[in-house]
Tab-separated table of C-alpha atoms and ligand atoms in Angstrom:
chain	number	residue	atom	x	y	z
A	987	MET	CA	0.000	0.000	0.000
A	988	SER	CA	1.468	3.388	-0.869
A	989	VAL	CA	-0.008	6.774	-0.085
A	990	ASN	CA	1.426	10.151	-0.961
A	991	VAL	CA	2.398	12.258	1.998
A	992	ASP	CA	2.831	15.887	0.920
A	993	PRO	CA	6.081	17.235	2.320
A	994	LYS	CA	5.617	20.252	4.611
A	995	PRO	CA	8.119	22.876	5.635
A	996	THR	CA	8.172	21.964	9.322
A	997	ARG	CA	10.046	18.909	10.550
A	998	ASN	CA	8.418	15.620	11.288
A	999	THR	CA	5.003	16.308	9.746
A	1000	GLY	CA	3.006	15.677	6.593
A	1001	VAL	CA	-0.538	15.976	5.347
A	1002	LEU	CA	-2.584	12.799	4.945
A	1003	PRO	CA	-5.676	12.900	2.712
A	1004	PHE	CA	-8.224	11.573	5.175
A	1005	TYR	CA	-11.148	11.487	2.729
A	1006	ARG	CA	-9.097	9.370	0.312
A	1007	PHE	CA	-8.611	6.798	3.063
A	1008	LEU	CA	-12.301	7.061	3.829
A	1009	ALA	CA	-13.213	6.426	0.181
A	1010	LYS	CA	-11.075	3.280	0.299
A	1011	HIS	CA	-13.041	1.971	3.289
A	1012	PRO	CA	-16.560	3.327	2.647
A	1013	ARG	CA	-18.164	0.888	5.082
A	1014	ASP	CA	-15.479	1.022	7.716
A	1015	PRO	CA	-14.393	4.577	8.624
A	1016	VAL	CA	-12.424	3.248	11.582
A	1017	ALA	CA	-10.264	1.208	9.156
A	1018	ALA	CA	-9.513	4.504	7.373
A	1019	PHE	CA	-8.507	5.978	10.698
A	1020	GLU	CA	-6.287	2.954	11.479
A	1021	GLU	CA	-4.585	3.323	8.108
A	1022	VAL	CA	-3.950	6.984	8.807
A	1023	GLY	CA	-2.414	6.002	12.148
A	1024	ALA	CA	-0.191	3.377	10.520
A	1025	GLN	CA	0.954	5.913	7.898
A	1026	ALA	CA	1.707	8.471	10.581
A	1027	GLY	CA	3.804	5.901	12.463
A	1028	GLY	CA	4.031	8.153	15.540
A	1029	ARG	CA	4.876	11.322	13.565
A	1030	ILE	CA	2.674	14.373	13.952
A	1031	VAL	CA	0.630	14.619	10.755
A	1032	GLN	CA	-2.122	16.901	9.569
A	1033	LEU	CA	-5.297	15.274	8.287
A	1034	ASN	CA	-6.683	16.847	5.183
A	1035	MET	CA	-10.438	16.900	5.831
A	1036	GLY	CA	-11.311	19.548	3.256
A	1037	PRO	CA	-11.197	22.973	4.871
A	1038	PHE	CA	-10.361	21.401	8.211
A	1039	ARG	CA	-6.827	20.177	8.952
A	1040	PRO	CA	-6.446	18.838	12.467
A	1041	TYR	CA	-3.114	17.586	13.745
A	1042	LEU	CA	-3.028	13.932	14.662
A	1043	VAL	CA	-0.766	13.383	17.674
A	1044	THR	CA	-0.036	9.751	18.571
A	1045	HIS	CA	3.560	9.412	19.811
A	1046	PRO	CA	3.553	8.993	23.627
A	1047	ASP	CA	6.061	11.857	24.079
A	1048	HIS	CA	3.775	14.157	22.119
A	1049	VAL	CA	0.653	12.936	23.912
A	1050	GLN	CA	2.355	13.702	27.219
A	1051	HIS	CA	3.155	17.205	25.990
A	1052	VAL	CA	-0.480	17.932	25.082
A	1053	LEU	CA	-2.268	16.234	27.974
A	1054	ARG	CA	0.169	17.083	30.733
A	1055	ASN	CA	3.290	19.203	30.135
A	1056	ASN	CA	1.605	22.030	28.271
A	1057	GLN	CA	-1.979	21.094	29.124
A	1058	PRO	CA	-3.311	24.640	29.760
A	1059	ASN	CA	-2.563	25.433	26.114
A	1060	TYR	CA	-4.748	22.568	24.825
A	1061	VAL	CA	-8.352	23.145	25.771
A	1062	ARG	CA	-11.516	21.136	25.272
A	1063	GLU	CA	-13.058	23.540	22.834
A	1064	GLY	CA	-13.454	23.730	19.098
A	1065	MET	CA	-15.238	21.847	16.418
A	1066	PHE	CA	-15.600	18.541	18.230
A	1067	TRP	CA	-16.601	19.894	21.633
A	1068	ASP	CA	-18.734	22.911	20.678
A	1069	PRO	CA	-21.698	20.860	19.329
A	1070	LEU	CA	-21.828	19.054	22.693
A	1071	VAL	CA	-22.083	22.233	24.800
A	1072	PRO	CA	-25.918	22.218	24.847
A	1073	LEU	CA	-25.714	18.735	26.387
A	1074	LEU	CA	-22.704	19.014	28.696
A	1075	GLY	CA	-22.930	22.678	29.665
A	1076	ASP	CA	-20.171	24.295	31.626
A	1077	GLY	CA	-18.902	21.769	34.164
A	1078	ILE	CA	-16.535	18.822	34.515
A	1079	LEU	CA	-16.334	18.179	30.765
A	1080	SER	CA	-15.584	21.807	29.931
A	1081	ASP	CA	-12.306	23.594	30.545
A	1082	GLY	CA	-10.825	26.590	32.323
A	1083	GLU	CA	-12.168	28.041	35.571
A	1084	HIS	CA	-15.525	26.239	35.611
A	1085	TRP	CA	-13.911	22.876	34.937
A	1086	GLN	CA	-11.395	23.513	37.738
A	1087	GLU	CA	-14.173	24.264	40.180
A	1088	SER	CA	-16.121	21.140	39.174
A	1089	ARG	CA	-12.982	19.013	39.457
A	1090	ARG	CA	-12.397	20.345	42.982
A	1091	VAL	CA	-15.952	19.413	43.964
A	1092	LEU	CA	-16.035	16.001	42.260
A	1093	GLN	CA	-12.546	14.581	42.758
A	1094	PRO	CA	-13.025	13.734	46.465
A	1095	LEU	CA	-16.120	11.737	45.525
A	1096	PHE	CA	-14.278	9.305	43.328
A	1097	THR	CA	-11.328	8.260	45.469
A	1098	ALA	CA	-10.692	4.506	45.648
A	1099	LYS	CA	-11.977	4.603	49.243
A	1100	TYR	CA	-15.271	6.280	48.377
A	1101	VAL	CA	-15.794	3.997	45.390
A	1102	GLU	CA	-15.139	0.929	47.562
A	1103	SER	CA	-17.793	2.170	49.963
A	1104	LEU	CA	-20.290	1.933	47.067
A	1105	ALA	CA	-19.305	-1.649	46.196
A	1106	ASP	CA	-21.956	-3.555	48.145
A	1107	ARG	CA	-24.740	-1.361	46.826
A	1108	MET	CA	-23.388	-1.678	43.298
A	1109	ALA	CA	-23.212	-5.483	43.532
A	1110	GLU	CA	-26.862	-5.568	44.666
A	1111	ILE	CA	-28.061	-3.278	41.886
A	1112	ILE	CA	-26.169	-5.255	39.235
A	1113	THR	CA	-27.734	-8.528	40.401
A	1114	GLU	CA	-31.213	-6.928	40.367
A	1115	GLN	CA	-30.650	-5.599	36.864
A	1116	ILE	CA	-29.342	-8.923	35.563
A	1117	ASP	CA	-32.413	-10.659	36.971
A	1118	ALA	CA	-34.622	-8.054	35.294
A	1119	VAL	CA	-32.907	-8.090	31.903
A	1120	VAL	CA	-31.551	-11.586	31.202
A	1121	ARG	CA	-33.928	-14.281	29.905
A	1122	PRO	CA	-31.826	-17.458	29.870
A	1123	GLY	CA	-31.808	-19.222	26.508
A	1124	GLU	CA	-33.394	-16.260	24.705
A	1125	PRO	CA	-31.497	-13.930	22.335
A	1126	PHE	CA	-29.848	-11.016	24.129
A	1127	ASP	CA	-28.870	-7.897	22.200
A	1128	VAL	CA	-25.511	-6.966	23.681
A	1129	VAL	CA	-25.641	-3.187	23.155
A	1130	ASP	CA	-29.197	-2.840	24.460
A	1131	GLY	CA	-28.843	-5.510	27.140
A	1132	ILE	CA	-25.580	-4.235	28.626
A	1133	SER	CA	-26.878	-0.701	28.454
A	1134	ALA	CA	-30.027	-1.826	30.300
A	1135	ILE	CA	-27.794	-3.093	33.123
A	1136	VAL	CA	-25.153	-0.335	33.157
A	1137	HIS	CA	-27.390	2.752	32.896
A	1138	PRO	CA	-29.706	2.005	35.829
A	1139	THR	CA	-26.710	0.918	37.925
A	1140	ILE	CA	-24.932	4.229	37.406
A	1141	VAL	CA	-28.112	6.313	37.616
A	1142	ARG	CA	-29.073	4.725	40.941
A	1143	LEU	CA	-25.576	5.275	42.351
A	1144	PHE	CA	-25.667	8.877	41.189
A	1145	PHE	CA	-29.249	9.755	42.164
A	1146	GLY	CA	-29.968	7.194	44.900
A	1147	ASP	CA	-33.687	6.530	45.368
A	1148	ARG	CA	-34.627	9.929	44.018
A	1149	ILE	CA	-35.170	8.585	40.519
A	1150	SER	CA	-38.014	6.335	39.372
A	1151	SER	CA	-37.684	3.368	36.994
A	1152	GLY	CA	-39.886	5.295	34.543
A	1153	ASP	CA	-37.468	8.224	34.499
A	1154	ILE	CA	-34.491	5.885	34.120
A	1155	ALA	CA	-36.277	4.323	31.144
A	1156	ARG	CA	-36.658	7.808	29.570
A	1157	LEU	CA	-33.031	8.735	30.182
A	1158	ILE	CA	-31.476	5.672	28.513
A	1159	PRO	CA	-32.740	6.300	24.953
A	1160	ALA	CA	-32.221	10.056	25.361
A	1161	TYR	CA	-28.518	9.556	26.113
A	1162	GLU	CA	-28.286	6.988	23.333
A	1163	VAL	CA	-29.555	9.588	20.854
A	1164	ALA	CA	-27.435	12.374	22.346
A	1165	VAL	CA	-24.172	10.489	21.811
A	1166	THR	CA	-24.933	9.047	18.387
A	1167	ALA	CA	-26.851	11.919	16.755
A	1168	THR	CA	-23.765	14.117	16.552
A	1169	TRP	CA	-21.737	11.707	14.387
A	1170	PRO	CA	-22.289	13.671	11.124
A	1171	ARG	CA	-20.625	16.621	12.867
A	1172	LEU	CA	-17.685	14.394	13.788
A	1173	LEU	CA	-17.176	13.447	10.154
A	1174	MET	CA	-17.695	17.041	8.934
A	1175	PRO	CA	-16.389	19.123	11.802
A	1176	PHE	CA	-15.873	22.167	9.579
A	1177	VAL	CA	-19.656	22.656	9.121
A	1178	PRO	CA	-20.650	25.536	11.450
A	1179	ASN	CA	-23.239	24.783	14.120
A	1180	SER	CA	-25.592	27.288	12.506
A	1181	VAL	CA	-25.887	25.008	9.444
A	1182	PRO	CA	-28.360	22.190	10.199
A	1183	LEU	CA	-27.170	18.607	9.817
A	1184	PRO	CA	-29.051	15.308	10.142
A	1185	GLY	CA	-29.361	14.396	13.780
A	1186	ASP	CA	-29.547	17.976	15.090
A	1187	ARG	CA	-33.262	17.884	15.927
A	1188	ALA	CA	-33.045	14.485	17.582
A	1189	PHE	CA	-30.091	15.811	19.584
A	1190	ARG	CA	-32.098	18.804	20.827
A	1191	ARG	CA	-35.089	16.639	21.710
A	1192	SER	CA	-32.864	14.289	23.695
A	1193	ILE	CA	-31.493	17.233	25.686
A	1194	ASP	CA	-35.036	18.377	26.501
A	1195	THR	CA	-35.847	14.915	27.826
A	1196	ILE	CA	-32.655	14.783	29.890
A	1197	ASN	CA	-33.340	18.226	31.396
A	1198	THR	CA	-36.942	17.306	32.181
A	1199	VAL	CA	-35.720	14.337	34.208
A	1200	VAL	CA	-32.566	15.774	35.779
A	1201	TYR	CA	-33.617	19.261	36.958
A	1202	PRO	CA	-36.401	18.086	39.306
A	1203	ARG	CA	-33.961	15.548	40.827
A	1204	VAL	CA	-31.464	18.358	41.419
A	1205	HIS	CA	-34.103	20.603	43.006
A	1206	GLU	CA	-35.234	17.797	45.260
A	1207	ALA	CA	-31.672	16.901	46.263
A	1208	ARG	CA	-31.050	20.586	47.101
A	1209	ARG	CA	-34.032	20.586	49.432
A	1210	THR	CA	-33.203	17.339	51.205
A	1211	ALA	CA	-29.484	16.670	50.742
A	1212	THR	CA	-28.171	16.175	54.199
A	1213	GLU	CA	-27.222	12.548	54.677
A	1214	GLY	CA	-27.676	10.923	51.260
A	1215	LYS	CA	-24.716	8.799	50.111
A	1216	ASP	CA	-25.631	9.231	46.461
A	1217	VAL	CA	-23.515	11.473	44.235
A	1218	VAL	CA	-26.102	14.214	43.678
A	1219	SER	CA	-26.527	14.683	47.457
A	1220	ALA	CA	-22.758	14.886	47.899
A	1221	ILE	CA	-22.487	17.497	45.148
A	1222	CYS	CA	-25.345	19.518	46.643
A	1223	ARG	CA	-23.544	19.539	50.002
A	1224	ALA	CA	-20.288	20.633	48.340
A	1225	ARG	CA	-22.103	23.414	46.476
A	1226	ALA	CA	-24.340	24.497	49.345
A	1227	ASP	CA	-23.237	28.135	48.932
A	1228	ASP	CA	-23.851	28.231	45.204
A	1229	LEU	CA	-27.604	28.793	45.258
A	1230	GLY	CA	-30.225	29.868	42.748
A	1231	GLU	CA	-30.608	29.105	39.091
A	1232	ARG	CA	-26.886	29.342	38.419
A	1233	GLY	CA	-26.087	26.820	41.164
A	1234	ASP	CA	-28.781	24.427	39.899
A	1235	ARG	CA	-27.423	24.722	36.405
A	1236	ARG	CA	-23.881	23.879	37.557
A	1237	ILE	CA	-25.101	20.782	39.383
A	1238	ARG	CA	-27.156	19.749	36.365
A	1239	ASP	CA	-24.134	20.211	34.077
A	1240	ASP	CA	-21.925	18.032	36.276
A	1241	MET	CA	-24.549	15.327	36.734
A	1242	VAL	CA	-25.300	15.175	33.009
A	1243	SER	CA	-21.605	15.249	32.051
A	1244	MET	CA	-20.749	12.508	34.507
A	1245	HIS	CA	-23.675	10.433	33.405
A	1246	GLY	CA	-22.526	10.767	29.793
A	1247	ALA	CA	-18.870	10.139	30.663
A	1248	SER	CA	-19.650	7.064	32.726
A	1249	THR	CA	-22.503	5.146	31.135
A	1250	GLU	CA	-21.568	5.447	27.489
A	1251	THR	CA	-17.921	4.517	28.108
A	1252	SER	CA	-18.700	1.633	30.485
A	1253	ALA	CA	-21.453	0.198	28.304
A	1254	THR	CA	-19.267	0.455	25.208
A	1255	ALA	CA	-16.320	-1.290	26.882
A	1256	LEU	CA	-18.584	-3.995	28.244
A	1257	THR	CA	-20.014	-4.597	24.794
A	1258	TRP	CA	-16.579	-5.521	23.435
A	1259	VAL	CA	-16.129	-8.054	26.220
A	1260	TRP	CA	-18.455	-10.499	24.447
A	1261	VAL	CA	-16.812	-10.018	21.078
A	1262	ALA	CA	-13.426	-10.797	22.657
A	1263	LEU	CA	-14.739	-13.808	24.594
A	1264	ASP	CA	-16.144	-15.199	21.367
A	1265	ALA	CA	-12.978	-14.564	19.358
A	1266	TYR	CA	-10.635	-16.048	21.997
A	1267	PRO	CA	-12.241	-19.164	23.501
A	1268	ASP	CA	-9.047	-20.197	25.311
A	1269	LEU	CA	-8.961	-16.853	27.174
A	1270	ALA	CA	-12.667	-17.211	27.946
A	1271	GLU	CA	-11.930	-20.623	29.477
A	1272	ARG	CA	-9.359	-19.045	31.791
A	1273	ILE	CA	-11.927	-16.525	32.985
A	1274	TYR	CA	-14.519	-19.260	33.607
A	1275	LYS	CA	-11.974	-21.332	35.522
A	1276	GLU	CA	-10.995	-18.369	37.683
A	1277	LEU	CA	-14.654	-17.615	38.408
A	1278	ASP	CA	-15.290	-21.245	39.361
A	1279	GLU	CA	-12.366	-21.146	41.783
A	1280	VAL	CA	-13.019	-17.723	43.307
A	1281	VAL	CA	-16.803	-17.271	43.158
A	1282	GLY	CA	-18.125	-20.788	42.630
A	1283	THR	CA	-21.886	-20.903	43.129
A	1284	GLU	CA	-22.034	-17.969	45.558
A	1285	PRO	CA	-23.421	-14.549	44.633
A	1286	VAL	CA	-20.536	-12.273	43.601
A	1287	ARG	CA	-19.327	-10.088	46.455
A	1288	PRO	CA	-16.911	-7.153	46.377
A	1289	SER	CA	-14.501	-9.251	48.485
A	1290	HIS	CA	-14.089	-11.620	45.503
A	1291	LEU	CA	-12.738	-8.876	43.266
A	1292	PRO	CA	-9.075	-8.768	44.371
A	1293	GLU	CA	-8.888	-12.514	43.609
A	1294	LEU	CA	-10.180	-12.111	40.061
A	1295	ARG	CA	-6.746	-11.303	38.697
A	1296	TYR	CA	-7.119	-12.707	35.220
A	1297	LEU	CA	-10.427	-10.915	34.730
A	1298	LYS	CA	-8.706	-7.649	35.594
A	1299	MET	CA	-5.881	-8.354	33.099
A	1300	PHE	CA	-8.517	-9.156	30.476
A	1301	LEU	CA	-10.292	-5.832	31.092
A	1302	SER	CA	-7.039	-3.869	30.930
A	1303	GLU	CA	-6.279	-5.435	27.539
A	1304	LEU	CA	-9.855	-4.832	26.420
A	1305	VAL	CA	-9.562	-1.079	26.909
A	1306	ARG	CA	-6.156	-1.115	25.218
A	1307	LEU	CA	-7.612	-2.470	21.973
A	1308	TYR	CA	-11.071	-0.897	22.326
A	1309	PRO	CA	-10.681	2.305	24.351
A	1310	PRO	CA	-14.227	3.733	24.410
A	1311	GLY	CA	-12.843	7.290	24.475
A	1312	TRP	CA	-11.002	6.612	21.231
A	1313	ILE	CA	-10.379	10.229	20.314
A	1314	LEU	CA	-9.624	13.182	22.600
A	1315	PRO	CA	-9.735	16.431	20.630
A	1316	ARG	CA	-8.202	19.677	21.846
A	1317	LYS	CA	-7.827	23.243	20.571
A	1318	ALA	CA	-4.442	24.985	20.784
A	1319	VAL	CA	-4.845	28.358	22.535
A	1320	GLU	CA	-1.461	29.743	21.524
A	1321	THR	CA	0.987	28.678	18.871
A	1322	ASP	CA	3.186	25.905	20.215
A	1323	GLU	CA	5.934	23.638	18.980
A	1324	ILE	CA	5.924	19.890	19.562
A	1325	ASP	CA	9.090	18.029	18.580
A	1326	GLY	CA	9.916	20.601	15.918
A	1327	VAL	CA	6.379	20.808	14.513
A	1328	THR	CA	4.610	24.145	14.742
A	1329	ILE	CA	1.038	23.897	16.019
A	1330	LYS	CA	-0.724	27.135	15.128
A	1331	ALA	CA	-2.997	28.884	17.616
A	1332	GLY	CA	-6.628	27.873	17.080
A	1333	SER	CA	-5.850	24.577	15.375
A	1334	THR	CA	-7.327	21.269	16.451
A	1335	VAL	CA	-5.117	18.545	17.878
A	1336	MET	CA	-6.468	15.010	17.937
A	1337	ILE	CA	-5.105	12.572	20.463
A	1338	SER	CA	-6.161	8.974	20.007
A	1339	PRO	CA	-5.608	6.214	22.583
A	1340	TYR	CA	-6.931	3.843	19.897
A	1341	LEU	CA	-3.994	4.630	17.605
A	1342	THR	CA	-1.284	5.085	20.246
A	1343	HIS	CA	-2.205	1.684	21.717
A	1344	ARG	CA	-1.411	0.171	18.309
A	1345	ILE	CA	2.037	1.651	17.650
A	1346	GLU	CA	4.492	-1.206	17.085
A	1347	GLU	CA	7.403	0.680	18.568
A	1348	PHE	CA	5.661	0.495	21.961
A	1349	TRP	CA	3.553	-2.630	21.687
A	1350	ASP	CA	4.702	-6.070	20.654
A	1351	ARG	CA	2.093	-7.619	18.256
A	1352	PRO	CA	-0.226	-4.639	18.870
A	1353	GLU	CA	-3.265	-6.111	17.079
A	1354	GLU	CA	-3.222	-9.292	19.145
A	1355	PHE	CA	-5.559	-9.508	22.132
A	1356	ASP	CA	-3.200	-10.668	24.870
A	1357	PRO	CA	-4.151	-10.055	28.537
A	1358	GLU	CA	-0.724	-11.430	29.594
A	1359	ARG	CA	0.695	-7.984	28.849
A	1360	PHE	CA	-0.928	-6.917	32.122
A	1361	ALA	CA	0.116	-9.927	34.215
A	1362	PRO	CA	1.345	-8.832	37.670
A	1363	GLU	CA	4.559	-10.854	37.131
A	1364	ARG	CA	5.281	-8.693	34.068
A	1365	GLU	CA	5.374	-5.547	36.181
A	1366	ARG	CA	8.919	-4.859	34.968
A	1367	ASP	CA	7.825	-4.832	31.313
A	1368	ARG	CA	5.264	-2.226	32.269
A	1369	GLU	CA	7.838	-0.136	34.060
A	1370	ARG	CA	9.941	-0.142	30.889
A	1371	ARG	CA	6.962	0.783	28.737
A	1372	HIS	CA	6.464	4.474	27.987
A	1373	ARG	CA	4.033	5.866	30.586
A	1374	TRP	CA	1.994	7.540	27.846
A	1375	SER	CA	1.795	4.534	25.508
A	1376	TYR	CA	-1.299	3.362	27.448
A	1377	PHE	CA	-3.933	5.887	28.457
A	1378	PRO	CA	-7.440	4.457	28.010
A	1379	PHE	CA	-8.567	6.757	30.838
A	1380	GLY	CA	-6.770	9.838	29.529
A	1381	GLY	CA	-4.093	11.511	31.619
A	1382	GLY	CA	-2.835	14.732	33.169
A	1383	PRO	CA	-5.226	17.142	34.910
A	1384	HIS	CA	-8.233	15.824	32.920
A	1385	LYS	CA	-7.604	12.183	33.786
A	1386	CYS	CA	-10.784	10.151	34.134
A	1387	LEU	CA	-12.404	10.354	37.536
A	1388	GLY	CA	-14.213	7.071	37.068
A	1389	GLN	CA	-11.397	4.575	36.512
A	1390	HIS	CA	-11.864	2.771	39.856
A	1391	LEU	CA	-15.619	2.880	39.499
A	1392	PHE	CA	-15.424	1.346	36.039
A	1393	MET	CA	-13.056	-1.447	37.082
A	1394	MET	CA	-15.305	-2.348	39.986
A	1395	GLU	CA	-18.473	-2.185	37.920
A	1396	ALA	CA	-16.968	-4.200	35.046
A	1397	GLN	CA	-15.619	-6.924	37.316
A	1398	LEU	CA	-18.891	-7.175	39.238
A	1399	LEU	CA	-20.976	-7.269	36.094
A	1400	MET	CA	-18.834	-9.804	34.238
A	1401	ALA	CA	-18.375	-12.010	37.277
A	1402	SER	CA	-22.096	-11.917	38.051
A	1403	LEU	CA	-23.093	-12.811	34.492
A	1404	LEU	CA	-20.393	-15.363	33.738
A	1405	SER	CA	-20.629	-17.231	37.004
A	1406	ARG	CA	-24.285	-17.923	36.154
A	1407	TYR	CA	-24.363	-18.078	32.359
A	1408	ARG	CA	-22.264	-19.040	29.352
A	1409	PRO	CA	-22.571	-16.765	26.316
A	1410	VAL	CA	-23.101	-18.117	22.804
A	1411	ILE	CA	-22.597	-15.326	20.271
A	1412	THR	CA	-24.248	-14.910	16.890
A	1413	ALA	CA	-22.787	-12.237	14.608
A	1414	THR	CA	-23.239	-12.348	10.867
A	1415	ARG	CA	-19.925	-10.728	9.913
A	1416	PRO	CA	-16.711	-9.791	11.729
A	1417	VAL	CA	-17.505	-7.207	14.394
A	1418	ARG	CA	-15.641	-3.932	13.860
A	1419	PRO	CA	-15.807	-0.599	15.645
A	1420	ARG	CA	-17.910	2.169	14.113
A	1421	LEU	CA	-17.495	5.898	14.242
A	1422	ALA	CA	-19.441	7.575	17.011
A	1423	SER	CA	-18.367	9.701	19.927
A	1424	SER	CA	-17.396	6.429	21.608
A	1425	LEU	CA	-16.108	3.236	20.013
A	1426	ARG	CA	-19.196	1.118	19.417
A	1427	PRO	CA	-19.554	-2.088	17.360
A	1428	ASN	CA	-20.664	-1.637	13.734
A	1429	GLN	CA	-23.499	-4.168	13.973
A	1430	LYS	CA	-25.909	-5.683	16.417
A	1431	VAL	CA	-24.161	-8.342	18.473
A	1432	LYS	CA	-26.597	-10.971	19.659
A	1433	LEU	CA	-25.902	-13.662	22.152
A	1434	THR	CA	-27.742	-16.290	24.071
A	1435	LEU	CA	-26.969	-16.668	27.736
A	1436	VAL	CA	-27.184	-20.324	28.610
A	1437	GLU	CA	-27.656	-21.178	32.257
A	1438	ARG	CA	-24.708	-23.064	33.696
A	1439	ASN	CA	-25.036	-26.322	35.462
A	1440	ARG	CA	-23.820	-25.287	38.923
A	1441	THR	CA	-24.051	-28.525	40.819
B	2016	HEM	C1	-14.482	2.235	30.376
B	2016	HEM	C2	-14.841	3.259	31.118
B	2016	HEM	C3	-14.267	4.627	30.976
B	2016	HEM	C4	-13.357	5.105	30.085
B	2016	HEM	C5	-12.615	4.358	29.010
B	2016	HEM	C6	-13.167	6.505	30.379
B	2016	HEM	C7	-12.298	7.330	29.706
B	2016	HEM	C8	-12.076	8.657	29.985
B	2016	HEM	C9	-11.144	9.502	29.295
B	2016	HEM	C10	-10.272	9.094	28.133
B	2016	HEM	C11	-11.213	10.737	29.865
B	2016	HEM	C12	-10.375	11.969	29.475
B	2016	HEM	C13	-11.152	12.852	28.555
B	2016	HEM	C14	-10.302	13.974	28.019
B	2016	HEM	O1	-9.081	14.018	28.255
B	2016	HEM	O2	-10.858	14.839	27.296
B	2016	HEM	C15	-12.209	10.674	30.886
B	2016	HEM	C16	-12.589	11.730	31.653
B	2016	HEM	C17	-13.587	11.632	32.565
B	2016	HEM	N1	-14.247	10.488	32.986
B	2016	HEM	FE1	-14.042	8.651	32.289
B	2016	HEM	N2	-13.974	6.861	31.407
B	2016	HEM	C18	-14.654	5.731	31.812
B	2016	HEM	C19	-15.559	5.617	32.830
B	2016	HEM	C20	-15.915	6.644	33.622
B	2016	HEM	C21	-16.806	6.520	34.751
B	2016	HEM	C22	-17.453	5.223	35.261
B	2016	HEM	C23	-16.966	7.759	35.249
B	2016	HEM	C24	-17.817	8.065	36.422
B	2016	HEM	C25	-17.674	9.001	37.220
B	2016	HEM	C26	-16.138	8.674	34.449
B	2016	HEM	C27	-16.027	10.025	34.624
B	2016	HEM	C28	-15.154	10.855	33.944
B	2016	HEM	C29	-15.080	12.286	34.144
B	2016	HEM	C30	-15.927	13.096	35.109
B	2016	HEM	C31	-14.086	12.777	33.298
B	2016	HEM	C32	-13.641	14.230	33.132
B	2016	HEM	C33	-12.487	14.503	34.042
B	2016	HEM	C34	-11.920	15.912	33.868
B	2016	HEM	O3	-11.874	16.416	32.748
B	2016	HEM	O4	-11.521	16.504	34.867
B	2016	HEM	N3	-15.510	7.953	33.485
B	2016	HEM	N4	-12.715	9.386	30.964
């Protein structure tokens, strides 16, 4: 395969014709993106997307520069973020002063200790949801089914008993639309927001639904938040001085942003689990064996989790190959230079864990799904690995707040399902990622959960 890379005056860069790659893979835009990454080979390149020419930054040194060393210069604004402002508002997923304030309020809520204190409740909710959603022996749509377990779990942790099942059922499709309806803007980020695109109306309707559900919960939590262990009560206590409409709006923005950041990413990651289990039966067997030894026929308890070592390695590898936050766009505030390449003020920089996790210089056999990379006995390999060659949860000041929560939720959910059922997958063609704001499968993945004989 040979592609022309136009030489550019600055060192270490080139321009890659993104739409030409896209035309080559009309049904698989992610393959086009992978090819771009392979061509870039860790160099900073510009992607020619018509009038829009973002810089693609994949080398771990360069990623570190953008996300940590010179982070204040690379803000979450610009063509990718702006369309999401009506949904996310001005809180933890924004930048600058408001983000800093939200981070100060939210960070103490997501320490390992606090998350562990939620474990028993989370285990209970997950079991209830599995009982409600799984019909043994009947087809189970992975995207819908996992979402139907993950969303209520997170919503109940966030809102406690303040939210009804009916409202949860309204929120799930609204978020689904909100994160998928903006994909045309992702592919054509140069189209101004004032020009309508398909999906815009559905996006606005989904925000109305979300606001109709979330605001009353915020108002109620403000009135009664004294003891509640749920997240909205804790935020209300932390923002007790920030009253009135503005204060309500800030709490709404953080709740909605966190909901978006947590459910979509977790559900997406947990969708790929089944694809990987199906593709690698020998690895699946290891997970089943570990679950038999550690959990057996008991209900899964948080105390089992530290013993589920292989499951944890499997999940770490899963988010290497399928990081749900596959692209992290930034806007350069001032002109900067990265490794000899000039990044002009106002330009877009795209960081991609998906591509960095596949660079051969840093990963042996990068395309191979191999949980052994994360084996505790290979600690020394990890120490030698570049710190920024693996960042499924981002890094620097914007690092994900929910990493512990996700690991706990994923282990509890997988252990609870797989200690009771064996999955049999039916997919008509190879499952590939598709382009959306998170890395979802390109087709419906159906499976049947067959009850295990647990004598
Ligand atoms: C598989 C699961 C998850 C993945 C892969 C993931 C990934 C990420 C990534 C890559 C970022 C950085 C975004 C950026 O730099 O622009 C991030 C930020 C964030 N994540 Fe997660 N996340 C996951 C689950 C969660 C969960 C369960 C929560 C629940 C609280 C959460 C809350 C957040 C928040 C609040 C931020 C923004 C932090 C800030 O900017 O200060 N995430 N996440």
